Tab-separated table of C-alpha atoms and ligand atoms in Angstrom:
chain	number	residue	atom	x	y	z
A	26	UNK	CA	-18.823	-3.276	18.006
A	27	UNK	CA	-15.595	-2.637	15.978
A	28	UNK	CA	-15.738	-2.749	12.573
A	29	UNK	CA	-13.949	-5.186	10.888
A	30	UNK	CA	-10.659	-4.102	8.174
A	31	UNK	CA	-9.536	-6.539	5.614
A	32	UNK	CA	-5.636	-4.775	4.658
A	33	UNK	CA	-4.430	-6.884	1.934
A	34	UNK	CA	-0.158	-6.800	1.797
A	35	UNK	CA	-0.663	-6.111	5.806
A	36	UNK	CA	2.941	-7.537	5.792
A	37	UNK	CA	4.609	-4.958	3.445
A	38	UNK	CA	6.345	-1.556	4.168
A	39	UNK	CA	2.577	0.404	4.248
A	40	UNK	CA	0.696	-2.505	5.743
A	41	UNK	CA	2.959	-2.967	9.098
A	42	UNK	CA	2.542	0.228	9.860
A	43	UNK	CA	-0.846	0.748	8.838
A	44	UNK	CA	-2.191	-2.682	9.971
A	45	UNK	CA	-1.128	-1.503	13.606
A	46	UNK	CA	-2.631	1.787	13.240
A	47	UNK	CA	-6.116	0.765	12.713
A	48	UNK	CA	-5.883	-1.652	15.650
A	49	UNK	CA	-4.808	0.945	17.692
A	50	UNK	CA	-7.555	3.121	16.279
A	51	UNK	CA	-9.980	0.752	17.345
A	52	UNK	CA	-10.854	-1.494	13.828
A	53	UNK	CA	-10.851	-5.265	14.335
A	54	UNK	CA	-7.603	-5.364	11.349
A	55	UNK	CA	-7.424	-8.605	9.652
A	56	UNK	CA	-4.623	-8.649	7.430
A	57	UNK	CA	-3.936	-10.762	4.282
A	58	UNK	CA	-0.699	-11.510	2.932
A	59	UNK	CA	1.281	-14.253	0.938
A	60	UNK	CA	4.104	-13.031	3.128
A	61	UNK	CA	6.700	-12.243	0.138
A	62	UNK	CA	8.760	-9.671	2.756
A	63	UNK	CA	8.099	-11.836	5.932
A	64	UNK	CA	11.523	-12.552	6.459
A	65	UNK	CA	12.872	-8.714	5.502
A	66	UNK	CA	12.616	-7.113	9.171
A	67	UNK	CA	14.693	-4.101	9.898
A	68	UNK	CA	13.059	-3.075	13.422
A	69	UNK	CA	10.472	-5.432	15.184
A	70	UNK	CA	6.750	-4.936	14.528
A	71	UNK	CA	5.115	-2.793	15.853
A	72	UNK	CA	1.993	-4.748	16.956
A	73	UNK	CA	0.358	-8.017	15.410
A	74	UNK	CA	-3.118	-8.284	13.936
A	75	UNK	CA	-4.840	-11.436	12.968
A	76	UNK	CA	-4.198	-12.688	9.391
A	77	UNK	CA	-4.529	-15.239	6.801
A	78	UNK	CA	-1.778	-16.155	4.726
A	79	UNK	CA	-2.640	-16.395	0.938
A	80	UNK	CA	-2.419	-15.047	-2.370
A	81	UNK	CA	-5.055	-12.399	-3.203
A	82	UNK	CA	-4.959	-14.368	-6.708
A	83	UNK	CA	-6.504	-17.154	-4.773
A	84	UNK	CA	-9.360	-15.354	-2.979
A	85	UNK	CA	-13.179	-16.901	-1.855
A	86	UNK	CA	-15.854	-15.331	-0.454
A	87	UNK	CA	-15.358	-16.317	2.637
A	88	UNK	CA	-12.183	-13.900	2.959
A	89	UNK	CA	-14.374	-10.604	2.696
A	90	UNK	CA	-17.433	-11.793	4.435
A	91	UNK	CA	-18.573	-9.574	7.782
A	92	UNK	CA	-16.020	-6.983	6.454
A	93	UNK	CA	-16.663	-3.194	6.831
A	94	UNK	CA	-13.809	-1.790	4.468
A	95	UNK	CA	-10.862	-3.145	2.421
A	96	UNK	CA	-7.689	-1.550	1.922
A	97	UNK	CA	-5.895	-2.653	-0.608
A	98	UNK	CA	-2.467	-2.592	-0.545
A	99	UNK	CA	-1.217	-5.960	-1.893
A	100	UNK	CA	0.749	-5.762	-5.393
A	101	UNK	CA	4.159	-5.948	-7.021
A	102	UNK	CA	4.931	-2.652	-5.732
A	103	UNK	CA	7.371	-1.124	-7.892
A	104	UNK	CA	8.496	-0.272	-11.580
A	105	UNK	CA	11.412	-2.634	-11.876
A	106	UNK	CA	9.423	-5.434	-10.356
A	107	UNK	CA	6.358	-4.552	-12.915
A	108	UNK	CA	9.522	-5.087	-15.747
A	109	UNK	CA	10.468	-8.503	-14.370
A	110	UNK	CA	7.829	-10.084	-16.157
A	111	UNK	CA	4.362	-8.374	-17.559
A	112	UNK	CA	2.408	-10.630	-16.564
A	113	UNK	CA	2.634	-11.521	-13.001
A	114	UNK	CA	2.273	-7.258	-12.250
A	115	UNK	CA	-0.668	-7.577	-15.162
A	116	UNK	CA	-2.219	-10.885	-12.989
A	117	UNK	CA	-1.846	-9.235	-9.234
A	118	UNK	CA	-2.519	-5.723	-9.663
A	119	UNK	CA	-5.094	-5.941	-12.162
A	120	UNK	CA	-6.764	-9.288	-12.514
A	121	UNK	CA	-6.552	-9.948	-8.379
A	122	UNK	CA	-7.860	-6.463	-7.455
A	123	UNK	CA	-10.555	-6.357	-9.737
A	124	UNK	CA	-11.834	-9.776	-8.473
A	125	UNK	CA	-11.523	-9.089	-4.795
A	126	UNK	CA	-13.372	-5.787	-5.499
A	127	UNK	CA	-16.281	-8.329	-6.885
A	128	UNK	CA	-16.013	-10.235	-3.983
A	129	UNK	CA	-15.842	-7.341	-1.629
A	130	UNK	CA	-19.023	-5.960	-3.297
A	131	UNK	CA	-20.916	-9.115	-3.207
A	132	UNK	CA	-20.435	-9.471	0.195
A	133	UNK	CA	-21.501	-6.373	1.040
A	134	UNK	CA	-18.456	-4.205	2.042
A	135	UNK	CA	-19.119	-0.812	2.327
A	136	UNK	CA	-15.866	0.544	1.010
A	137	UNK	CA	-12.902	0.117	-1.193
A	138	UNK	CA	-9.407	1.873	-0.292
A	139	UNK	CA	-7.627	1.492	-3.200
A	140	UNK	CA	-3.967	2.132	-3.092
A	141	UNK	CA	-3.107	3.918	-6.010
A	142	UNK	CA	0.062	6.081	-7.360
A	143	UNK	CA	0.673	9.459	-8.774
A	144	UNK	CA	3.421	7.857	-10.653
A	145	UNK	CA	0.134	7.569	-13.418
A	146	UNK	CA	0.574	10.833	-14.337
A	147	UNK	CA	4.048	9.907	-16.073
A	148	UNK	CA	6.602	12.011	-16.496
A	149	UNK	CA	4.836	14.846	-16.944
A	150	UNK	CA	5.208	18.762	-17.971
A	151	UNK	CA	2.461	19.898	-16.662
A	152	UNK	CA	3.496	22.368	-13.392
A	153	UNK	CA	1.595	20.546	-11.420
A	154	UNK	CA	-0.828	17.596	-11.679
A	155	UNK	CA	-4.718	17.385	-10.492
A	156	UNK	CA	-6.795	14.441	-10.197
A	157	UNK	CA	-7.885	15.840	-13.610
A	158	UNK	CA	-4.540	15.323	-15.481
A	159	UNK	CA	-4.247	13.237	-18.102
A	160	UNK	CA	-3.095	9.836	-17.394
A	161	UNK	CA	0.441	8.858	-18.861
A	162	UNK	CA	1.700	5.669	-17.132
A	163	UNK	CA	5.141	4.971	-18.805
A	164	UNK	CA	5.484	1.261	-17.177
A	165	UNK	CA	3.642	-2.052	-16.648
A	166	UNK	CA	3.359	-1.194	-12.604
A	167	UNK	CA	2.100	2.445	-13.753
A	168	UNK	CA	-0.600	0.626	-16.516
A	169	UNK	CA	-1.395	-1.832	-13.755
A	170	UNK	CA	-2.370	1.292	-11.618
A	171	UNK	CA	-4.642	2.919	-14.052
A	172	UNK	CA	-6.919	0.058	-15.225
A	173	UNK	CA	-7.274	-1.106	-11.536
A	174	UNK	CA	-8.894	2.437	-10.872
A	175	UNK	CA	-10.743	2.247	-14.282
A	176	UNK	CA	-12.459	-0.951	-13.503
A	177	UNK	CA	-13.314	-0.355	-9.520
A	178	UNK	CA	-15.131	3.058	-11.407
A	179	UNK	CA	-17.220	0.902	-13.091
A	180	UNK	CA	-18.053	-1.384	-9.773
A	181	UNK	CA	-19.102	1.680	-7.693
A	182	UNK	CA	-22.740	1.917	-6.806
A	183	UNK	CA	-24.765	3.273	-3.559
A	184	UNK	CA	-23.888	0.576	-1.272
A	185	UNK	CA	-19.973	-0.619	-2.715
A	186	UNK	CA	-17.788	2.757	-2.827
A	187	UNK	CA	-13.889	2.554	-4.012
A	188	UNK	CA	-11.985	5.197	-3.490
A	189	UNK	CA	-8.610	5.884	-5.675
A	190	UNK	CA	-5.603	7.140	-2.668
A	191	UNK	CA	-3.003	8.273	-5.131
A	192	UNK	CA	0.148	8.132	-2.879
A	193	UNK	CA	3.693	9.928	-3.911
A	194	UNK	CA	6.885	8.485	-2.773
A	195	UNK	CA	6.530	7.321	0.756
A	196	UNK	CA	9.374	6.613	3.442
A	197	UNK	CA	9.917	6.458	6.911
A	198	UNK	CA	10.747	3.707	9.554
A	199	UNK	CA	8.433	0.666	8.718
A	200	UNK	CA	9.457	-2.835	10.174
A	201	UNK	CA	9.610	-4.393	6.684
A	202	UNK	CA	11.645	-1.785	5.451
A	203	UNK	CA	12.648	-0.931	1.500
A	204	UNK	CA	15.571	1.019	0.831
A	205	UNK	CA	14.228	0.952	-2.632
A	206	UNK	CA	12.139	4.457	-2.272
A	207	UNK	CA	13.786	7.688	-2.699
A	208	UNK	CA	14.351	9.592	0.662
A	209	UNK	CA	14.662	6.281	2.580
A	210	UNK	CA	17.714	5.323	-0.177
A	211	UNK	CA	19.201	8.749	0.314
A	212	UNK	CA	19.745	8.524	3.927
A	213	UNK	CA	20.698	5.185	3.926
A	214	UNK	CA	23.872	6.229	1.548
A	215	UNK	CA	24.600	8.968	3.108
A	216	UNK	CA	24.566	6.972	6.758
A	217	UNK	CA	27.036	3.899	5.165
A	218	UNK	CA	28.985	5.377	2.249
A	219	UNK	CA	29.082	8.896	3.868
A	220	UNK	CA	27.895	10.276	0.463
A	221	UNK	CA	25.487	10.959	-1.302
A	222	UNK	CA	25.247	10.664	-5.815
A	223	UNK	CA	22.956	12.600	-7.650
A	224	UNK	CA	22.937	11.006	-10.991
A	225	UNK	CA	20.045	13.588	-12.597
A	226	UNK	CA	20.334	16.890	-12.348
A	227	UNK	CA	18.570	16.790	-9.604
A	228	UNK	CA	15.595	18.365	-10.788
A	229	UNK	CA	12.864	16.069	-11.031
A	230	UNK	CA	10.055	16.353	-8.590
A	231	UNK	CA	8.650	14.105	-5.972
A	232	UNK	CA	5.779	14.239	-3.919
A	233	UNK	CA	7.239	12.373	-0.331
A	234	UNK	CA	4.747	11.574	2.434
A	235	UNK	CA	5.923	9.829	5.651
A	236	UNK	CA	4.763	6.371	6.641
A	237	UNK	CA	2.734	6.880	9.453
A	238	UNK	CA	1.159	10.097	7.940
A	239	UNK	CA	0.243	7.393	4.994
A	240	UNK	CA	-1.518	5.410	8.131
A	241	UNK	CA	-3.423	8.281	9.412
A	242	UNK	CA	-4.981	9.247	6.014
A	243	UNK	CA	-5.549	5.883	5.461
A	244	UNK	CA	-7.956	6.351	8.451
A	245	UNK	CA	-9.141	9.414	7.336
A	246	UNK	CA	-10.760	7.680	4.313
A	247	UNK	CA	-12.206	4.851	6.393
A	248	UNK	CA	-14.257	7.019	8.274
A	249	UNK	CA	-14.555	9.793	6.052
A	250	UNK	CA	-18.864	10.205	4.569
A	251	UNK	CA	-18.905	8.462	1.890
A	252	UNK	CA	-20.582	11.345	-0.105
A	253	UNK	CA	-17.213	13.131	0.169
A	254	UNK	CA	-14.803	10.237	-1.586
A	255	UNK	CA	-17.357	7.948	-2.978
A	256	UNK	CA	-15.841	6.640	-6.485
A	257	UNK	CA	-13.219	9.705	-6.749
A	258	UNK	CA	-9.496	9.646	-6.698
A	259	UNK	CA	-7.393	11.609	-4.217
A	260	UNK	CA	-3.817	13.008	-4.646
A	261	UNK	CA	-2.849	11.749	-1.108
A	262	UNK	CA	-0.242	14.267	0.457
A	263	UNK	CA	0.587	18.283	0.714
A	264	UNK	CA	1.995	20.756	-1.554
A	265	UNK	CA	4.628	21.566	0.954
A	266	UNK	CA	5.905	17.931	0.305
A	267	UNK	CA	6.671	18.349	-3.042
A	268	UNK	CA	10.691	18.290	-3.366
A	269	UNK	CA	13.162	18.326	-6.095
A	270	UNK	CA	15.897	15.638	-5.800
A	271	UNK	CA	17.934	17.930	-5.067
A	272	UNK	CA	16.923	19.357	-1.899
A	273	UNK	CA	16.068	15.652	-1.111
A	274	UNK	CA	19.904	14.906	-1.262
A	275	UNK	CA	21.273	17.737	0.243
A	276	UNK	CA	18.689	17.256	3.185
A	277	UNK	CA	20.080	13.842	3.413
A	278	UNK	CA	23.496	14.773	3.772
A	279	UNK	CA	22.868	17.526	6.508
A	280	UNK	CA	21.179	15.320	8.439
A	281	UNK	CA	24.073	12.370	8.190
A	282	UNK	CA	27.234	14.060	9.984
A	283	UNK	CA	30.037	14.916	7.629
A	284	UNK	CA	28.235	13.307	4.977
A	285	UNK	CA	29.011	15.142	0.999
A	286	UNK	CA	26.983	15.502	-1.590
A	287	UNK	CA	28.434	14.539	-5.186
A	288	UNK	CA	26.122	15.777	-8.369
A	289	UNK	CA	27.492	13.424	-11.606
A	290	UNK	CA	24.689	13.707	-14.138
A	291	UNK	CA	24.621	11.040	-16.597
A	292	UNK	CA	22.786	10.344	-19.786
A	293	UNK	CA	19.995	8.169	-19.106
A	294	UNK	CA	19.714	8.649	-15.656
A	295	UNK	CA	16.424	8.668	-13.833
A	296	UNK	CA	14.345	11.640	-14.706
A	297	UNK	CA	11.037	10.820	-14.211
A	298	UNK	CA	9.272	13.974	-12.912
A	299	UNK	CA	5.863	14.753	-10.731
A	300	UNK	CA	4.643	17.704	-8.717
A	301	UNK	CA	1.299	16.899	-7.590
A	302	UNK	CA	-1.269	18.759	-6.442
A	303	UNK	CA	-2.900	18.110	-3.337
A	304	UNK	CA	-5.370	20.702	-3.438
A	305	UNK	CA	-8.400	18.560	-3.368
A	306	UNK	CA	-6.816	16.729	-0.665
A	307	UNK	CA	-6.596	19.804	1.664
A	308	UNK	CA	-10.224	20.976	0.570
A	309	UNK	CA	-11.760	17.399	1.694
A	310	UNK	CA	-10.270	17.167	4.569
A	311	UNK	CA	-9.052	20.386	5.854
A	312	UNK	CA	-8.173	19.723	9.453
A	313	UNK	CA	-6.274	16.814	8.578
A	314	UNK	CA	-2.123	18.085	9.953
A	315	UNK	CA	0.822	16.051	7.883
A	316	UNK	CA	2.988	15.381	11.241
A	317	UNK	CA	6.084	14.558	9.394
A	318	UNK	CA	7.975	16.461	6.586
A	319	UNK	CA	11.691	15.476	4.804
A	320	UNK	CA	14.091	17.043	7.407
A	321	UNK	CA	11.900	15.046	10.771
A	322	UNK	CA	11.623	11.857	8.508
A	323	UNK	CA	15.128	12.093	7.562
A	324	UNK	CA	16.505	12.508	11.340
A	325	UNK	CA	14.221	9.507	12.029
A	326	UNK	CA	15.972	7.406	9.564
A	327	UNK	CA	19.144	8.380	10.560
A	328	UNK	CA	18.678	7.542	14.212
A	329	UNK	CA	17.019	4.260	13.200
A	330	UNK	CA	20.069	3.222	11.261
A	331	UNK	CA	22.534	4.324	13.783
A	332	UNK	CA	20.458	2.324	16.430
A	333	UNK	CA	20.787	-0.708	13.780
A	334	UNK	CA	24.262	-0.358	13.402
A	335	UNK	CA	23.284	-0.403	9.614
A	336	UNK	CA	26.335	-1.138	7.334
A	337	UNK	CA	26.547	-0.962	3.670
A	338	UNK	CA	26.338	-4.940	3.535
A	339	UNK	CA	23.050	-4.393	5.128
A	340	UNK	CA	22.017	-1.531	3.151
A	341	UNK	CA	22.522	-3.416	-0.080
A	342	UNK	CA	21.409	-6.572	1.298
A	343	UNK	CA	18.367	-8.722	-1.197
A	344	UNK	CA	16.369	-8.181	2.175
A	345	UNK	CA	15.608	-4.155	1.607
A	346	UNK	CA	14.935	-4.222	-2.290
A	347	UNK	CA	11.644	-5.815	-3.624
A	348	UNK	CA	13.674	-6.568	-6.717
A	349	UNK	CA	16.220	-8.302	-5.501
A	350	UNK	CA	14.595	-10.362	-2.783
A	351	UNK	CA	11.959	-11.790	-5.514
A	352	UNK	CA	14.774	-12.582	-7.531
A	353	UNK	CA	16.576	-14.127	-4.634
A	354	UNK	CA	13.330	-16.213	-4.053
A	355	UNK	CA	12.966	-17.166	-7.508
A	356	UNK	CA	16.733	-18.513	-8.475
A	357	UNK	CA	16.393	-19.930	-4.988
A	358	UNK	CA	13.451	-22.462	-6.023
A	359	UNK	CA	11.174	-21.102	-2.879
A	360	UNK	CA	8.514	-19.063	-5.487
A	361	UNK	CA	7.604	-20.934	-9.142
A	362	UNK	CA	7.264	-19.880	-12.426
A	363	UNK	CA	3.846	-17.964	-11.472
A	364	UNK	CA	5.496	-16.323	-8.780
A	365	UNK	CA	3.368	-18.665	-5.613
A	366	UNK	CA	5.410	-20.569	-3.022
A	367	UNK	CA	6.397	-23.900	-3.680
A	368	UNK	CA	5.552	-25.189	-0.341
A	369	UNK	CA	3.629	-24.586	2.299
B	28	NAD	N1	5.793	2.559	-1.025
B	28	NAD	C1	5.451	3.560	-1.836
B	28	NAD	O1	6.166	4.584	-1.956
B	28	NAD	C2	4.175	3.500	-2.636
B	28	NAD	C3	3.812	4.613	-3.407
B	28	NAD	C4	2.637	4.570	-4.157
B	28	NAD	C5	1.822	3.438	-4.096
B	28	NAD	N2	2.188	2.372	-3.328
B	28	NAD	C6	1.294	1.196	-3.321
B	28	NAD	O2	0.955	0.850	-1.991
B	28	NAD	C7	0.862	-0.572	-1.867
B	28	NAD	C8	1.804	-1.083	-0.781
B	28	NAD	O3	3.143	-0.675	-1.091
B	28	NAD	P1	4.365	-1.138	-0.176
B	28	NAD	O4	5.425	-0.123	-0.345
B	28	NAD	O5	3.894	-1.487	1.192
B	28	NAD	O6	4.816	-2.456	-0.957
B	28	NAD	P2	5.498	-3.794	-0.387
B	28	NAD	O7	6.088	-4.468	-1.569
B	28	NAD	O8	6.346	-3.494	0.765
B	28	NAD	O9	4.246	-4.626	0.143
B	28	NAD	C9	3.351	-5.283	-0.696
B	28	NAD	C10	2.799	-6.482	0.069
B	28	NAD	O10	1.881	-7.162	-0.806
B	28	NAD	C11	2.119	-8.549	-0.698
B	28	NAD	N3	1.750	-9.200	-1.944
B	28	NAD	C12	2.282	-8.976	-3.178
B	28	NAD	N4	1.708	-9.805	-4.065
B	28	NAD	C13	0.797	-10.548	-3.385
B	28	NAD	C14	-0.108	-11.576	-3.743
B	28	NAD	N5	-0.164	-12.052	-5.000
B	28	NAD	N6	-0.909	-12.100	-2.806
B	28	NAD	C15	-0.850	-11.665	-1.513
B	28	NAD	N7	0.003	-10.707	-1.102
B	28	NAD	C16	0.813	-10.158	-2.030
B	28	NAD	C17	3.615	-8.691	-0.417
B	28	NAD	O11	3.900	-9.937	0.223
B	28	NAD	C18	3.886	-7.485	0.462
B	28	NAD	O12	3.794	-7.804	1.828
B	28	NAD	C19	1.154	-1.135	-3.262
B	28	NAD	O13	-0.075	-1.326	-3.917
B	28	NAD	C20	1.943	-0.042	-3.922
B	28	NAD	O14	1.784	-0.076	-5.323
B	28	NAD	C21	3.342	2.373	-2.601
């Protein structure tokens, strides 16, 4: 019998790709989403799995029960939505995760895949950073990151095991596409302004893993034995996928035909840097392959916005930006004051 998958935010950028991938793989997938994103489609899904449409803040028993594992991807995803207002990031990446993870354990799931971030570490000046790095999370999403792994640490036991997947900067073709994470931004400029502006100095560091590679070690920690991730955090990726902006935008701009490259540093730009080490990573799972790296996921994205017929209006659109389309929904009336749909 196949073993049943709860993916919370199934309907994001991770979880259509992921939710698909399990199925595929051979996990009954049921995926859980208040369905922010569900009208943000770049490219058609890529396969549906069944689902239940709700907030995670609003979560019984009954949503966990019979299931194996949980992968948790649901959350205000991203530093500028964690500054929108404190408390919905502190309310749904917090509050929510540490109650489903009490639900999840009552029930009896065996495992917890936690979908964490290496952007914990902060902007840090350490060469590289280890699981073992001290923790310096600079924002409200990055905070929201670190006490959700904090209190799943204390929930572990033998029969409830969380696991802590610190992902870098992830892009690639997903059908609810952002255009909000670095290399997927990059290419998109460079595809519908035919340039490219680096506004750093193009040396911070970022650890970029492709989508579907996300899927596959998503997998990998689903049927991993649980002696070998039980309770312990993993930078998720490869040291070979640690890039400087720079070669991030110049990568984007050979890709893009007769696309330029511009470098304008300003004050105050964006210079938030991480090199992670994925060391442990490597020595858990060793004959795990990363299929993708930045000049194959870059050629994807370019094809996929050619095939499109992406144009800047598109590019820019609310649709692509997890910032903007919140907003959108807000001044709209469709979400309230406590960021839940006012109808249906
Ligand atoms: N994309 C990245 O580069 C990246 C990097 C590191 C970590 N992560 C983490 O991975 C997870 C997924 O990221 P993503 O890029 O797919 O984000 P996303 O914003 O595309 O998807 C998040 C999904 O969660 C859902 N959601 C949000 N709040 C909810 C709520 N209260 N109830 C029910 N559903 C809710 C949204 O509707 C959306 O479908 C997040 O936890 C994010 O912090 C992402």
């Amino acid at each position: 019998m196949s073993k049943r998958v709860l993916i919370t935010g199934h309907n994001g950028y991770i979880g259509s790709v992921v939710s698909p991938h399990l199925a595929a793989a051979g996990y009954e997938v049921i995926g859980l989403d208040t369905g922010f994103f569900g009208e943000c489609s770049l490219v058609p899904d890529l396969g549906l799995v069944g689902t239940i449409k709700k907030d995670i803040r609003d979560l019984t028993p009954a949503d966990v029960a019979g299931v194996y594992a949980v992968i948790h991807l649901a959350a205000l995803s991203n530093d500028p939505i964690g500054n929108l207002n404190d408390g919905w990031t502190e309310e749904i990446n917090f509050k929510a995760t540490v109650k489903l993870a009490e639900l999840a354990k009552a029930a009896g799931v065996d495992r917890f895949l936690f979908s964490s971030s290496c952007i914990m570490y902060g902007a840090s000046n350490a060469e590289v950073v280890t699981e073992e790095s001290p923790l310096d999370p600079k924002t409200e999403y990055a905070r929201s990151k670190v006490k959700a792994e904090r209190a799943l640490y204390e929930l572990a036991d033998e029969r409830f095991s969380p696991v802590y997947i610190r992902n870098g900067t992830i892009y690639g073709v997903s059908p609810r596409m952002r255009f909000d994470t670095v290399l997927n931004d990059l290419v998109g400029r460079a595809t519908t302004t035919g340039k490219v502006v680096v506004y750093s100095d193009g040396k911070p560091w970022r650890p970029v893993m492709h989508v579907q590679d996300v899927a596959r070690y998503f997998q990998l920690f689903l049927d991993a034995p649980k002696g070998k991730i039980h309770n312990q955090a993993f930078n998720s990726g490869a040291n070979d996928l640690n890039h400087q902006i720079i070669e991030l935008a110049q990568i984007a701009v050979a890709t893009v035909p007769g696309a330029q490259l511009e470098m304008q540093p300003q004050p105050g730009a964006d210079q938030r840097t991480y090199k992670a080490d994925f060391g442990k990573f490597a020595r858990t799972f060793p004959d795990f392959k990363f299929k993708w790296n930045v000049r194959t996921g870059a050629a994807e994205l370019y094809a996929t916005y050619k095939k499109a017929g992406l144009t800047l209006a598109d590019f820019t659109d609310k649709k692509f930006t997890r910032l903007k389309w919140l907003h959108y929904l807000l001044d709209s009336g469709r979400l309230d004051g406590s960021l839940r749909w006012k109808t249906n």
